[in-house]
CSV table of C-alpha atoms in Angstrom, one decimal:
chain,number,residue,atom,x,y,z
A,6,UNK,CA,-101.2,104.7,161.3
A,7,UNK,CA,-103.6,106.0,158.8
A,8,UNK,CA,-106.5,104.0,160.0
A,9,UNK,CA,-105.7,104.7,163.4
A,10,UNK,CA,-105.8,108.8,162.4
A,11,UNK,CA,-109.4,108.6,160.7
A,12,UNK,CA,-110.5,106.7,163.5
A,13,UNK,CA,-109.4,109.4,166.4
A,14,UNK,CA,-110.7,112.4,164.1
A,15,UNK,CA,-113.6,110.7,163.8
A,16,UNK,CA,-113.5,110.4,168.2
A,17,UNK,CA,-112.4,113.4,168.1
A,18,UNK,CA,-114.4,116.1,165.8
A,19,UNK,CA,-117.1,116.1,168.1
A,20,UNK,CA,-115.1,117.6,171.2
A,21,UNK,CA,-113.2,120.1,168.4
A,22,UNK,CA,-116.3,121.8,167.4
A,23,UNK,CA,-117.4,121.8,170.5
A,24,UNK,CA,-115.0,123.9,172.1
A,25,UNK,CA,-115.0,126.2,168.9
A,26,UNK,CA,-118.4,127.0,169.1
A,27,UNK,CA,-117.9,127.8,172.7
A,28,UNK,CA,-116.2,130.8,171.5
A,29,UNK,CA,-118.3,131.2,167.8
A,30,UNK,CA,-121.9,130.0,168.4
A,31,UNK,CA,-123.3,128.6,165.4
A,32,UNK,CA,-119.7,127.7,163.6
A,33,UNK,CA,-119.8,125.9,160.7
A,34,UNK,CA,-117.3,123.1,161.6
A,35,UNK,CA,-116.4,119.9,159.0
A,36,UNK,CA,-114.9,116.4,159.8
A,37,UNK,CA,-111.5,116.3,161.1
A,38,UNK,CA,-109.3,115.0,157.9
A,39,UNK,CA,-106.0,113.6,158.1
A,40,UNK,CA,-102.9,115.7,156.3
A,41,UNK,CA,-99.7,113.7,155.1
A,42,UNK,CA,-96.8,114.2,157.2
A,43,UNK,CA,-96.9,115.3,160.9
A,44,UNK,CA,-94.2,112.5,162.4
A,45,UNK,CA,-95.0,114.0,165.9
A,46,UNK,CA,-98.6,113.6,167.1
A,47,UNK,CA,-101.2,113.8,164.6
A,48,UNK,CA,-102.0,116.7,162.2
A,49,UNK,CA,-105.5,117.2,160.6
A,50,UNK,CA,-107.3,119.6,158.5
A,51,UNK,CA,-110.8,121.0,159.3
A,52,UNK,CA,-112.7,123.3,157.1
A,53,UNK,CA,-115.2,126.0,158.9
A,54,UNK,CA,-117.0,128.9,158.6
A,55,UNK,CA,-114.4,131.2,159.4
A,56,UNK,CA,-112.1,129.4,157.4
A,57,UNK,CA,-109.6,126.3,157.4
A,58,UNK,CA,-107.6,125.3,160.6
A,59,UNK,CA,-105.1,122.9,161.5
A,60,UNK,CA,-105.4,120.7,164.4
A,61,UNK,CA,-102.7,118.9,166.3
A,62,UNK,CA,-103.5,116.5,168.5
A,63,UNK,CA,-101.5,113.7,171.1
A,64,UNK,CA,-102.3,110.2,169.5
A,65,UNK,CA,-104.8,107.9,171.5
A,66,UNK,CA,-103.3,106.6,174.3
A,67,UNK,CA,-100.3,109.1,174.6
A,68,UNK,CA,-99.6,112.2,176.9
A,69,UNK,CA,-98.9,115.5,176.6
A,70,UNK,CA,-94.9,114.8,176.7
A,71,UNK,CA,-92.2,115.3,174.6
A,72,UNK,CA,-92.9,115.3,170.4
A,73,UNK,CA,-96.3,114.8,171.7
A,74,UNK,CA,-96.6,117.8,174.0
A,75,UNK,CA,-99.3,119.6,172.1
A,76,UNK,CA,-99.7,122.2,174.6
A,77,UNK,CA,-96.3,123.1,174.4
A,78,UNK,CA,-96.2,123.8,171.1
A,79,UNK,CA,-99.3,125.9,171.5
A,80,UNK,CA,-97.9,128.0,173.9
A,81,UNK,CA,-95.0,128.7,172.2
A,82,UNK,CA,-96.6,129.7,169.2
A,83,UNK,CA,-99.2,131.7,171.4
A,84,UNK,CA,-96.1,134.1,172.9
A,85,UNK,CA,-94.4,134.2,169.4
A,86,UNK,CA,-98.3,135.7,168.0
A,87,UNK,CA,-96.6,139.6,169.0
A,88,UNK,CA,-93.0,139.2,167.7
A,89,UNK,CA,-91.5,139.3,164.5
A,90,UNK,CA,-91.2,136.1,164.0
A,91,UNK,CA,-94.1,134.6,161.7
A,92,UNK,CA,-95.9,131.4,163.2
A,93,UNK,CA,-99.3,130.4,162.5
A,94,UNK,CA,-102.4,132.3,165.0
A,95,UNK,CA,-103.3,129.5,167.5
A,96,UNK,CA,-107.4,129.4,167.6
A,97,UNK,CA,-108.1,127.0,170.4
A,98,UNK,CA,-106.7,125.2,173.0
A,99,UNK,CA,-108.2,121.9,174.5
A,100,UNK,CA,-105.5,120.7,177.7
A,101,UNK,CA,-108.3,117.7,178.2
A,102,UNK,CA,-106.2,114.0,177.5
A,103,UNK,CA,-105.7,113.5,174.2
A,104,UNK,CA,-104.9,117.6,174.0
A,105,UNK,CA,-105.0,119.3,170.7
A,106,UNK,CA,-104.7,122.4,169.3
A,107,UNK,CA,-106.1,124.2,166.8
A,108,UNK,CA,-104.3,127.0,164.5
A,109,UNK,CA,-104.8,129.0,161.4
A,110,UNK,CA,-104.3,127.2,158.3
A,111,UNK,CA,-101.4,129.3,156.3
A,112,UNK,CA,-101.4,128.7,152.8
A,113,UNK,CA,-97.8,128.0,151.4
A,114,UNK,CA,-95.0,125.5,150.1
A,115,UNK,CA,-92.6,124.0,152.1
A,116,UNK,CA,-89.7,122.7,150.2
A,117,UNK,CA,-86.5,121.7,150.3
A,118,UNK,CA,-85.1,122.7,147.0
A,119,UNK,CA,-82.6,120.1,147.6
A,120,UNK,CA,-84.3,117.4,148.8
A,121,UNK,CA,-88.4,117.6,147.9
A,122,UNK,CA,-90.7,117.1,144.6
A,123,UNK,CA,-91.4,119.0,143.2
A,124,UNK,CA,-88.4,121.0,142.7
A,125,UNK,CA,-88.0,124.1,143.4
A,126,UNK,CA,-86.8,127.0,140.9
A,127,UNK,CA,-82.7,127.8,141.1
A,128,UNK,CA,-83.5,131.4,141.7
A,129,UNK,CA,-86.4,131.2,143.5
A,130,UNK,CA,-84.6,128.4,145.5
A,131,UNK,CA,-81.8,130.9,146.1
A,132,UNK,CA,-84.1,133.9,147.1
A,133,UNK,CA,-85.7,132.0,149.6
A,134,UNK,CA,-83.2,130.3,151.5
A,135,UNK,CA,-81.5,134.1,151.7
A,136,UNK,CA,-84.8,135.2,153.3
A,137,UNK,CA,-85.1,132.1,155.5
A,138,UNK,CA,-81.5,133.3,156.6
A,139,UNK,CA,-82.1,136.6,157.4
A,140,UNK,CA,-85.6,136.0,159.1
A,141,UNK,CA,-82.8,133.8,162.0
A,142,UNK,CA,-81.9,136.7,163.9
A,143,UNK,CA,-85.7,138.1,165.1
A,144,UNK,CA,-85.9,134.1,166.3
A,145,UNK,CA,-83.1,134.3,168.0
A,146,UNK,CA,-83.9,138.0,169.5
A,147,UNK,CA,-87.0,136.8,171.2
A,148,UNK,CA,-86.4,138.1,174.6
A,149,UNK,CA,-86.3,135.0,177.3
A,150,UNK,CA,-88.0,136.3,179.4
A,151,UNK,CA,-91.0,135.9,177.1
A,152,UNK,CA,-90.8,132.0,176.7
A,153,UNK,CA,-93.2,129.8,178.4
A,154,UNK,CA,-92.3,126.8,179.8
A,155,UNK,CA,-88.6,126.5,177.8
A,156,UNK,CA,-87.5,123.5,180.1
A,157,UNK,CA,-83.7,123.1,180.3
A,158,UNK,CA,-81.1,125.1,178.2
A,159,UNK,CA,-79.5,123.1,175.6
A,160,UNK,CA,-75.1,123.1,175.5
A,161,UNK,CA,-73.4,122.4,172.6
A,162,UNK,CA,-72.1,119.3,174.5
A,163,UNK,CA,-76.0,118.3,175.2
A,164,UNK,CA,-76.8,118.2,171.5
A,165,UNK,CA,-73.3,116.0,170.7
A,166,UNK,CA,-74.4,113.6,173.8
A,167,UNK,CA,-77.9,113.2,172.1
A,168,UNK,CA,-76.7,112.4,168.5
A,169,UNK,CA,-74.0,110.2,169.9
A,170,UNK,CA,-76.5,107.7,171.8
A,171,UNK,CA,-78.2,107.9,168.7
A,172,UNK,CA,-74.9,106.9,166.3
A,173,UNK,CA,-74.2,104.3,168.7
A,174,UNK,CA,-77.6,102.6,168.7
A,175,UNK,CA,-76.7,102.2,164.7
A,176,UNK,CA,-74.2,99.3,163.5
A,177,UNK,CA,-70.8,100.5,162.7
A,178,UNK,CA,-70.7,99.2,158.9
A,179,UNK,CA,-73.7,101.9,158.4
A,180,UNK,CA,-71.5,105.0,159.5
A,181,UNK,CA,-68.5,104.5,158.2
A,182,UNK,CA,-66.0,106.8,160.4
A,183,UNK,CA,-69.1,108.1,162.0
A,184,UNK,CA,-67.3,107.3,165.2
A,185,UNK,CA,-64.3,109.1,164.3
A,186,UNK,CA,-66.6,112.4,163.9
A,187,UNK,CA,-68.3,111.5,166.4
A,188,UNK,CA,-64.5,111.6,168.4
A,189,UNK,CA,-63.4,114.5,167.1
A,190,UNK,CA,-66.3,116.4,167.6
A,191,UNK,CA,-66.1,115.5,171.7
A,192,UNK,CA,-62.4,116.3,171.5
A,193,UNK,CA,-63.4,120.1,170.7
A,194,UNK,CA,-66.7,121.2,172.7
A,195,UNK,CA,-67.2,124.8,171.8
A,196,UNK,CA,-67.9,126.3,175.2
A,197,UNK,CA,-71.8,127.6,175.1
A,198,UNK,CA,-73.0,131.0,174.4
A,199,UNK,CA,-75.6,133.2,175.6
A,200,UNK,CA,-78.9,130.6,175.0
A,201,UNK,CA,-81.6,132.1,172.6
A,202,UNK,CA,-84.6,130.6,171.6
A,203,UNK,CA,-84.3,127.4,169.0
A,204,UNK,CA,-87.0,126.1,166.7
A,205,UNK,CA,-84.6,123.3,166.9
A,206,UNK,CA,-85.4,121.8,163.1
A,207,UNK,CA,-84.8,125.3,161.0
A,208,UNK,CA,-84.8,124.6,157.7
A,209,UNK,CA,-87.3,125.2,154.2
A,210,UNK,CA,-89.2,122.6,154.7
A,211,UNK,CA,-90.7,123.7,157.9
A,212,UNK,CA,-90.7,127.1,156.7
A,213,UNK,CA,-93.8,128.1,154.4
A,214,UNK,CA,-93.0,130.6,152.3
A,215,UNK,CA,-95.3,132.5,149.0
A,216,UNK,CA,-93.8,133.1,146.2
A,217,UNK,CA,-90.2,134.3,147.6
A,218,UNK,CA,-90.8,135.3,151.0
A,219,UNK,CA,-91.5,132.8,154.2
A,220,UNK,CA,-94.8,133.3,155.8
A,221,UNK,CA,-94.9,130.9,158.7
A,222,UNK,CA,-92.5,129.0,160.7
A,223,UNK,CA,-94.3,125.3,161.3
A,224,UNK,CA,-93.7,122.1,162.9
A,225,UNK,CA,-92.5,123.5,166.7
A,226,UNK,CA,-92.0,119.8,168.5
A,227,UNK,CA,-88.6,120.4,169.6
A,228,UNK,CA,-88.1,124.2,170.3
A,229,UNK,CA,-85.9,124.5,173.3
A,230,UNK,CA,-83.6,127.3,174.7
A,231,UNK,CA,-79.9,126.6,173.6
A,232,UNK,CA,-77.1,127.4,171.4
A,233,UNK,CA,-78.1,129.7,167.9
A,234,UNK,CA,-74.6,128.1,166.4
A,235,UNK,CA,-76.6,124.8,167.1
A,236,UNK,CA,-79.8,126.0,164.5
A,237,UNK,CA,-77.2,127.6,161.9
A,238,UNK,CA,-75.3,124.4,161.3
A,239,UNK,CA,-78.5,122.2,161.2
A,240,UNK,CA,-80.0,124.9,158.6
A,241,UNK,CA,-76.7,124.7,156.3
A,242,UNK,CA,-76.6,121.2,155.8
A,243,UNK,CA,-79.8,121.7,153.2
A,244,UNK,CA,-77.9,124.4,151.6
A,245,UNK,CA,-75.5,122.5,149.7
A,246,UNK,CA,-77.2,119.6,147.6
A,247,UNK,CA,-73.6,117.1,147.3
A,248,UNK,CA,-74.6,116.0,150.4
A,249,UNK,CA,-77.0,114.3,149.4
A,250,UNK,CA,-75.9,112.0,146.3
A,251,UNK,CA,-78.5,109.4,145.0
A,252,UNK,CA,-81.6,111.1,147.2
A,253,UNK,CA,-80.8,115.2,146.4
A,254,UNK,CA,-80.1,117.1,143.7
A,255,UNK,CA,-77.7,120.0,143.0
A,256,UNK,CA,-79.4,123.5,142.7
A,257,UNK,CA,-76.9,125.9,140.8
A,258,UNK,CA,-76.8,129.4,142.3
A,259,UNK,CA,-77.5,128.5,146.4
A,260,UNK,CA,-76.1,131.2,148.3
A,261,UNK,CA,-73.0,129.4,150.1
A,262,UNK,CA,-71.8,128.8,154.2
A,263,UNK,CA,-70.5,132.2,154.2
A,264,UNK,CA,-73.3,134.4,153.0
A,265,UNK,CA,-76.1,132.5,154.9
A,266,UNK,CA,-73.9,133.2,157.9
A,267,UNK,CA,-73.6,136.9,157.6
A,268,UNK,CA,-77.6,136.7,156.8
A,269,UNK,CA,-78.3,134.7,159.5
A,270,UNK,CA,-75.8,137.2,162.1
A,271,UNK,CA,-73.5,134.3,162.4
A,272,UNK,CA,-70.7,135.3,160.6
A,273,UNK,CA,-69.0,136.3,163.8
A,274,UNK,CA,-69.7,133.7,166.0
A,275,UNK,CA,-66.5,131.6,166.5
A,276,UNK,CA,-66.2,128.1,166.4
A,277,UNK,CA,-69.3,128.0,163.7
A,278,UNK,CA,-67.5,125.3,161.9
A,279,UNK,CA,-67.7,122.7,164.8
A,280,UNK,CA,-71.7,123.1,164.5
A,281,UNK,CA,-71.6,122.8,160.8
A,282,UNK,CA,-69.9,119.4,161.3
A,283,UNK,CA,-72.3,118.7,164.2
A,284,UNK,CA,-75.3,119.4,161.8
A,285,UNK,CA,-73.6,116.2,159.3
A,286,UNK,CA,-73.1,114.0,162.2
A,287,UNK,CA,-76.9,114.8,163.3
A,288,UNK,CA,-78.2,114.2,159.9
A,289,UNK,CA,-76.1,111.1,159.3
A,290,UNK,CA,-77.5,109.5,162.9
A,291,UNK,CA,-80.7,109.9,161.7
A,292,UNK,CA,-80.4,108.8,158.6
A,293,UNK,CA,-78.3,105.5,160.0
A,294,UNK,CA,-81.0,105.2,162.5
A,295,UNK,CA,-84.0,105.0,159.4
A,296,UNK,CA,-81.8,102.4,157.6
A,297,UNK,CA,-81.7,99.9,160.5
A,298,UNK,CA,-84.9,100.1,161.5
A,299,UNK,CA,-85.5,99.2,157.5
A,300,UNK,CA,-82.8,96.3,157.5
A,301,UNK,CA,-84.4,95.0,160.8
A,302,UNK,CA,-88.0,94.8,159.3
A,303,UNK,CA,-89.3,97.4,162.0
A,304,UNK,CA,-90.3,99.9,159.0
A,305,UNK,CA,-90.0,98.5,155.6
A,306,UNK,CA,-88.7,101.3,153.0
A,307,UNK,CA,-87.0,100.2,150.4
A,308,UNK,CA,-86.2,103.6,149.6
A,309,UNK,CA,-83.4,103.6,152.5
A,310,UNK,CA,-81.7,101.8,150.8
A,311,UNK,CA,-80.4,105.0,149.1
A,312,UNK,CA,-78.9,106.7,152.0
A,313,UNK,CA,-76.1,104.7,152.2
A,314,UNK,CA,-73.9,107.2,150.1
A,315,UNK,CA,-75.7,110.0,151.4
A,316,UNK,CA,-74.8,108.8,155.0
A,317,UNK,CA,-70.6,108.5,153.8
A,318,UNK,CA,-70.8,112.0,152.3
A,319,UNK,CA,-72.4,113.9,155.1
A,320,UNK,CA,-69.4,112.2,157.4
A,321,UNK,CA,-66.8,112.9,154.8
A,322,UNK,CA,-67.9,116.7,155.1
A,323,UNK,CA,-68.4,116.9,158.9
A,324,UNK,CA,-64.4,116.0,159.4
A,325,UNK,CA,-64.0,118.1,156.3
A,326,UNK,CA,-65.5,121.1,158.8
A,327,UNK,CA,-63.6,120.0,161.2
């Protein structure tokens, strides 16, 4: 994929300082280069005279649908530019196939003090995930009314039905008693609440932050309308490193389930338990799903070989919630 990235920025650089110049004559604009990550579409860097951008661009060949939909994302960031909530400034948008964006580059880490290298600080760990908490609710207040194009709402029973087809596309013998969660969790459907805007993958490391405080809310592929109990489970698997034995560590001093709740304005939510064990089940799928594909030769990692216990613990937990 690498190759295939430095080959479109090269295709496509041309047609990005184009359009930039149309609005700055005489920008300075540099070569596209590829940044590590970005699993939806593909993410470059570009230096220029008013400073560095990102650019996000559909992949050769693909359309502006789905993880792909590059103008989505741009719109949603360009609606979220006058709330609260911080996202990066979008700079340009091109709708011409393959569509791109381009958006303020916003200096900062993004970590998972659980999870990522290299690790973060206990307190400052702790300080940030209370911050990322708190910053949920001005999300979730972002009046309706002023979301662009937010397709269909999301019910708690649409997010089990998803993370189900994707458990059952995975052998049995890598989730063990991931269809009892799995049954357990369609036995008990919370009914939905008033839908709010979702970023849909809330968590640190999509969530730049200086020093202790987040600055920018990143990586907007699959922001929807749908349940905030949904995005508070999701966000408190990360909080608890044990669920995550040979590929996490333990950070001493993480604020628990019950203070990130009353940060985050979920403390009175009912049912928040179901989602918490929802978030497991989601995590384990995916993980299951990454392991296969490995086993099967479709992506060779040996590294997946470590999730197995990982995988056991986050479905030992979900019917622990439960």
């Amino acid at each position: 994929m690498t190759g295939a990235a430095e080959q479109h920025a090269r295709d496509l650089g041309p047609r990005v300082a184009e359009v930039l110049r149309a609005t700055a004559p005489g920008l300075e604009v540099g070569p596209l280069e590829v940044m590590p990550g970005g699993h939806s579409g593909l993410t470059y860097r570009l230096d220029t005279g008013e400073g560095p951008l990102v650019v996000k661009a559909v992949p050769p060949g693909q359309r502006s649908i789905g993880r792909h939909d590059m103008l989505r994302q741009a719109r949603i960031l360009q609606a979220l530019a006058d709330t609260p909530v911080a996202v990066p400034a979008v700079r340009a948008v091109d709708d011409t196939e393959p569509a791109w964006f381009a958006m303020e580059l916003v200096e900062g880490e993004s970590l998972e003090p659980v999870l990522d290298d290299p690790p973060v600080p206990a307190d400052l760990a702790a300080t940030r995930m209370r911050h990322a908490a708190a910053a949920l609710p001005a999300l979730h207040g972002v009046p309706i009314a002023a979301v662009p194009d937010p397709g269909p709402v999301l019910t708690p029973a649409d997010e089990l039905a998803r993370w189900v087809r994707t458990m059952g596309a995975v052998p049995p013998e890598l989730l063990p008693q991931g269809d009892v969660l799995g049954e357990r969790l369609a036995a008990a459907v919370p009914a939905a609440v008033d839908p709010v805007l979702v970023h849909g993958d809330y968590r640190l490391g999509n969530l730049l932050s200086r020093g202790e405080h987040p600055v920018a809310l990143i990586d907007w592929e699959i922001w929807s309308l749908g349940d905030p109990r949904v995005e508070l489970g999701w966000f408190l698997v990360f909080a608890d490193g044990s669920n995550f034995p040979g590929v996490g560590r333990e950070v001493p001093g993480l604020p628990g389930e019950d203070e990130l709740l009353g940060l985050a304005g979920g403390a009175d939510r009912p049912d928040q338990a179901w989602f918490n064990a929802l978030g497991r089940f989601k995590m384990a799928a995916i993980m299951g799903h990454n392991l296969r594909r490995h086993r099967e030769g479709r992506h060779h990692d040996p590294a997946q070989e470590q999730l197995p216990a990982t995988i056991t613990r986050l479905i030992e937990t979900g019917l622990d919630r439960l």
